[in-house]
Coordinates of C-alpha atoms in Angstrom, one line a residue:
X256 CA 45.5 -31.5 2.0
X257 CA 47.8 -31.9 5.0
X258 CA 48.8 -28.4 5.9
X259 CA 52.0 -28.0 8.0
X260 CA 52.5 -24.7 9.8
X261 CA 55.9 -23.9 11.2
X262 CA 57.1 -20.6 12.8
X263 CA 57.6 -18.8 16.0
X264 CA 55.1 -17.1 18.3
X265 CA 53.5 -15.2 15.5
X266 CA 52.4 -18.5 14.0
X267 CA 51.7 -20.1 17.4
X268 CA 49.4 -17.2 18.3
X269 CA 51.1 -15.6 21.3
X270 CA 49.1 -13.0 23.2
X271 CA 45.8 -14.1 21.6
X272 CA 43.3 -14.4 24.5
X273 CA 39.6 -14.2 24.8
X274 CA 38.8 -10.4 25.4
X275 CA 35.9 -11.3 27.6
X276 CA 38.1 -13.5 29.8
X277 CA 41.1 -11.3 29.6
X278 CA 40.1 -7.7 28.9
X279 CA 43.7 -6.5 29.7
X280 CA 46.4 -7.3 27.1
X281 CA 49.0 -9.7 28.3
X282 CA 52.7 -10.3 27.5
X283 CA 54.3 -13.8 27.3
X284 CA 56.2 -13.4 30.5
X285 CA 56.4 -15.9 33.4
X286 CA 53.6 -15.3 35.9
X287 CA 51.4 -13.4 33.5
X288 CA 51.5 -14.5 29.8
X289 CA 51.8 -18.2 29.1
X290 CA 50.0 -19.2 32.4
X291 CA 47.0 -17.1 31.4
X292 CA 47.1 -18.4 27.9
X293 CA 46.9 -22.0 29.1
X294 CA 43.2 -21.5 30.2
X295 CA 40.9 -23.6 28.1
X296 CA 38.9 -20.6 27.0
X297 CA 42.0 -18.8 25.8
X298 CA 43.4 -21.9 24.1
X299 CA 40.2 -22.1 22.1
X300 CA 40.3 -18.5 21.2
X301 CA 43.9 -18.7 20.1
X302 CA 43.4 -21.8 17.9
X303 CA 40.3 -20.2 16.3
X304 CA 41.9 -16.9 15.5
X305 CA 45.5 -17.4 14.6
X306 CA 46.4 -17.1 10.9
X307 CA 47.5 -20.7 10.4
X308 CA 44.1 -22.1 11.6
X309 CA 42.3 -19.6 9.5
X310 CA 44.4 -20.6 6.5
X311 CA 43.6 -24.2 7.1
X312 CA 39.9 -23.4 7.1
X313 CA 40.2 -21.4 3.9
X314 CA 42.1 -24.2 2.2
X315 CA 39.6 -26.8 3.5
X316 CA 42.6 -28.8 4.8
X317 CA 42.0 -32.3 6.0
X318 CA 44.6 -31.8 8.8
X319 CA 46.7 -29.0 10.3
X320 CA 50.1 -30.1 11.7
X321 CA 51.3 -27.4 14.1
X322 CA 55.1 -27.2 14.4
X323 CA 55.1 -23.6 15.8
X324 CA 56.3 -22.6 19.2
X325 CA 57.1 -19.3 20.9
X326 CA 60.7 -18.0 20.8
X327 CA 61.8 -20.3 17.9
X328 CA 64.8 -19.2 15.9
X329 CA 65.2 -19.9 12.2
X330 CA 67.7 -22.6 13.3
X331 CA 64.9 -24.3 15.3
X332 CA 62.4 -23.9 12.5
X333 CA 64.7 -25.7 10.1
X334 CA 65.5 -28.4 12.7
X335 CA 61.9 -29.0 13.7
X336 CA 60.5 -29.1 10.1
X337 CA 63.1 -31.6 8.7
X338 CA 62.9 -33.8 11.8
X339 CA 59.2 -34.0 11.2
X340 CA 59.5 -34.7 7.5
X341 CA 62.0 -37.5 8.2
X342 CA 59.9 -39.0 11.0
X343 CA 56.8 -38.9 8.8
X344 CA 58.7 -40.6 6.0
X345 CA 58.4 -37.8 3.5
X346 CA 62.1 -37.8 2.8
X347 CA 62.3 -41.5 2.3
X348 CA 59.7 -42.2 -0.3
X349 CA 56.3 -41.3 1.1
X350 CA 53.9 -39.6 -1.3
X351 CA 54.1 -35.8 -0.9
X352 CA 51.3 -34.8 -3.2
X353 CA 48.8 -33.9 -0.4
X354 CA 51.4 -32.0 1.6
X355 CA 51.6 -28.2 1.8
X356 CA 54.0 -26.4 4.1
X357 CA 53.7 -22.8 5.3
X358 CA 56.9 -21.4 6.8
X359 CA 56.8 -18.2 8.8
X360 CA 60.5 -17.2 9.2
X361 CA 61.3 -15.3 12.4
X362 CA 63.8 -12.4 12.7
X363 CA 67.2 -13.7 11.6
X364 CA 69.3 -12.6 14.6
X365 CA 67.8 -15.4 16.7
X366 CA 69.6 -18.7 17.0
X367 CA 69.8 -21.7 19.3
X368 CA 72.6 -23.5 21.1
X369 CA 72.8 -27.2 22.1
X370 CA 73.2 -27.4 25.9
X371 CA 74.6 -30.5 27.6
X372 CA 71.9 -30.5 30.2
X373 CA 68.2 -30.7 29.5
X374 CA 66.6 -27.3 28.7
X375 CA 62.8 -27.3 28.6
X376 CA 61.7 -30.3 26.6
X377 CA 65.1 -31.0 25.0
X378 CA 68.6 -29.6 25.0
X379 CA 68.2 -26.6 22.7
X380 CA 68.7 -23.2 24.3
X381 CA 67.2 -20.3 22.4
X382 CA 69.0 -17.0 22.0
X383 CA 67.3 -13.7 21.0
X384 CA 67.4 -10.0 22.0
X385 CA 65.4 -10.9 25.1
X386 CA 68.3 -13.1 26.4
X387 CA 70.2 -10.1 27.8
X388 CA 67.3 -9.4 30.2
X389 CA 66.5 -13.0 31.0
X390 CA 67.5 -14.7 34.2
X391 CA 68.4 -18.3 33.2
X392 CA 68.9 -19.4 36.8
X393 CA 72.4 -20.4 35.7
X394 CA 75.3 -17.9 36.0
X395 CA 77.3 -19.8 33.3
X396 CA 74.5 -19.5 30.8
X397 CA 74.0 -15.8 31.7
X398 CA 77.7 -15.1 31.2
X399 CA 77.7 -17.1 27.9
X400 CA 74.8 -15.1 26.5
X401 CA 76.5 -11.8 27.4
X402 CA 79.8 -12.9 25.8
X403 CA 78.0 -14.1 22.7
X404 CA 76.0 -10.9 22.4
X405 CA 79.0 -8.6 22.9
X406 CA 81.5 -10.5 20.8
X407 CA 79.8 -12.6 18.2
X408 CA 76.2 -11.3 17.6
X409 CA 76.6 -9.5 14.2
X410 CA 74.6 -8.8 11.1
X411 CA 77.3 -10.4 8.9
X412 CA 76.8 -13.7 10.6
X413 CA 73.1 -13.9 11.1
X414 CA 72.1 -12.6 7.7
X415 CA 74.4 -15.1 6.1
X416 CA 73.0 -17.9 8.2
X417 CA 69.4 -16.9 7.3
X418 CA 69.9 -16.7 3.6
X419 CA 71.6 -20.1 3.6
X420 CA 68.6 -21.5 5.6
X421 CA 66.2 -20.1 3.0
X422 CA 68.1 -21.5 0.1
X423 CA 68.7 -24.9 1.6
X424 CA 65.1 -25.3 2.7
X425 CA 63.8 -24.3 -0.7
X426 CA 66.0 -26.8 -2.5
X427 CA 65.3 -29.7 -0.2
X428 CA 61.5 -29.2 -0.4
X429 CA 61.6 -28.8 -4.2
X430 CA 63.9 -31.9 -4.5
X431 CA 61.2 -34.0 -2.8
X432 CA 58.3 -32.4 -4.7
X433 CA 56.9 -30.8 -1.6
X434 CA 54.6 -27.7 -2.2
X435 CA 55.3 -24.8 0.1
X436 CA 55.1 -21.1 0.7
X437 CA 57.5 -19.0 2.9
X438 CA 57.2 -15.6 4.3
X439 CA 59.0 -13.3 6.7
X440 CA 56.9 -12.7 9.8
X441 CA 58.8 -9.6 11.0
X442 CA 62.3 -8.1 11.5
X443 CA 62.9 -7.4 15.2
X444 CA 64.5 -4.1 16.3
X445 CA 66.1 -4.5 19.7
X446 CA 64.7 -2.2 22.4
X447 CA 62.0 -0.8 20.1
X448 CA 58.2 -1.3 20.5
X449 CA 56.5 -3.1 17.6
X450 CA 55.0 0.0 16.1
X451 CA 58.5 1.5 15.8
X452 CA 60.0 -1.4 13.8
X453 CA 61.3 -0.6 10.3
X454 CA 61.6 -3.2 7.6
X455 CA 63.5 -0.8 5.3
X456 CA 66.1 0.0 7.9
X457 CA 66.6 -3.7 8.7
X458 CA 66.8 -4.6 5.0
X459 CA 69.8 -2.3 4.7
X460 CA 71.7 -5.2 6.0
X461 CA 71.2 -7.0 2.7
X462 CA 73.5 -4.4 1.1
X463 CA 76.4 -5.8 3.2
X464 CA 76.1 -9.4 2.2
X465 CA 78.8 -11.2 0.3
X466 CA 78.6 -11.9 -3.5
X467 CA 77.9 -15.5 -2.7
X468 CA 75.0 -14.7 -0.4
X469 CA 73.7 -12.2 -2.9
X470 CA 73.6 -14.9 -5.5
X471 CA 71.7 -17.3 -3.2
X472 CA 69.3 -14.4 -2.2
X473 CA 68.5 -13.4 -5.7
X474 CA 68.0 -17.1 -6.8
X475 CA 65.2 -17.8 -4.4
X476 CA 61.9 -18.6 -6.0
X477 CA 60.1 -15.3 -6.2
X478 CA 56.7 -16.9 -5.9
X479 CA 57.3 -19.5 -3.2
X480 CA 59.1 -16.9 -0.9
X481 CA 57.1 -13.7 -0.4
X482 CA 59.6 -10.9 -0.6
X483 CA 57.2 -8.0 -1.3
X484 CA 56.1 -7.7 2.3
X485 CA 56.4 -9.0 5.8
X486 CA 53.4 -10.1 7.9
X487 CA 54.1 -7.1 10.2
X488 CA 54.2 -4.6 7.3
X489 CA 51.0 -6.0 5.6
X490 CA 49.0 -5.8 8.9
X491 CA 49.8 -2.1 9.2
X492 CA 48.2 -1.5 5.8
X493 CA 44.9 -2.9 7.2
X494 CA 44.6 -1.0 10.4
X495 CA 46.3 1.0 13.2
X496 CA 49.0 -0.6 15.4
X497 CA 46.4 -0.7 18.2
X498 CA 44.0 -2.7 16.0
X499 CA 46.4 -5.2 14.4
X500 CA 48.8 -5.8 17.3
X501 CA 48.6 -6.6 21.0
X502 CA 52.0 -6.0 22.6
X503 CA 54.6 -7.7 20.5
X504 CA 52.3 -10.0 18.5
X505 CA 49.4 -9.7 16.1
X506 CA 45.9 -9.4 17.4
X507 CA 43.0 -11.5 16.2
X508 CA 42.4 -8.8 13.6
X509 CA 46.0 -8.9 12.5
X510 CA 45.9 -12.7 12.1
X511 CA 42.7 -12.4 10.1
X512 CA 44.3 -10.0 7.6
X513 CA 47.4 -12.1 7.2
X514 CA 45.4 -15.3 6.6
X515 CA 43.4 -13.5 3.9
X516 CA 46.6 -12.2 2.3
X517 CA 48.2 -15.7 2.4
X518 CA 45.2 -17.4 0.9
X519 CA 44.8 -14.9 -1.9
X520 CA 48.6 -15.0 -2.6
X521 CA 48.7 -18.8 -2.8
X522 CA 45.6 -18.9 -5.1
X523 CA 46.8 -16.2 -7.4
X524 CA 50.3 -17.8 -7.7
X525 CA 48.9 -21.3 -8.1
X526 CA 51.0 -22.6 -5.2
X527 CA 48.7 -25.4 -4.0

């Protein structure tokens, strides 16, 4: 099996560090988080303990392809996944029988914008709730983010965009005979700590969707897309917030519980 993992920082393993090397929890902030996570001992710990590696071990996968990255939006998840599928030849005739894709969708309000100048490794500028507190070292970008947040950031737009992404991704993968499983990692509540998030409150947005979006939402494959729980919600059934989370991400214990759930779910529903 060639297992492909795609998602945001929850799939990537943000804030997972060796507790002996880093006894104090860290956040993924410049000067403290990503720099400390780049230590070889912490990289080894992250790759050993995050759920996608644990899932690869449980599946006895021949290869794990990691397309995850911190701060990804669902826009970026779709872009990166299909760019990889095209590059690897899976959308132009390559045999897909050994391929299995695990998609961990992030919170729908995130998105990305194409910037004319290089931004990081490419030209894609991520937007999320953190953008209002972020200094981009560019006053035009700071102003744009504020204008977007105040005037265009709305549940009616991002829930619609997310449902369309789910539906389109499902139909493309099925059309090419690619096996997959999709789940929602979490729903972010701006200015709330992780233990105060509320899936039920966020899901009230689904009552506001258009009849067209409602049709697409209800038509999603109920086995291939896990609707019964989010990763966040399931982890809290297995331990206290202090046990299953670090700051804004799962702990090694939280990742273990989600890997176990995903493995059992895929086996019980014969998704492989």
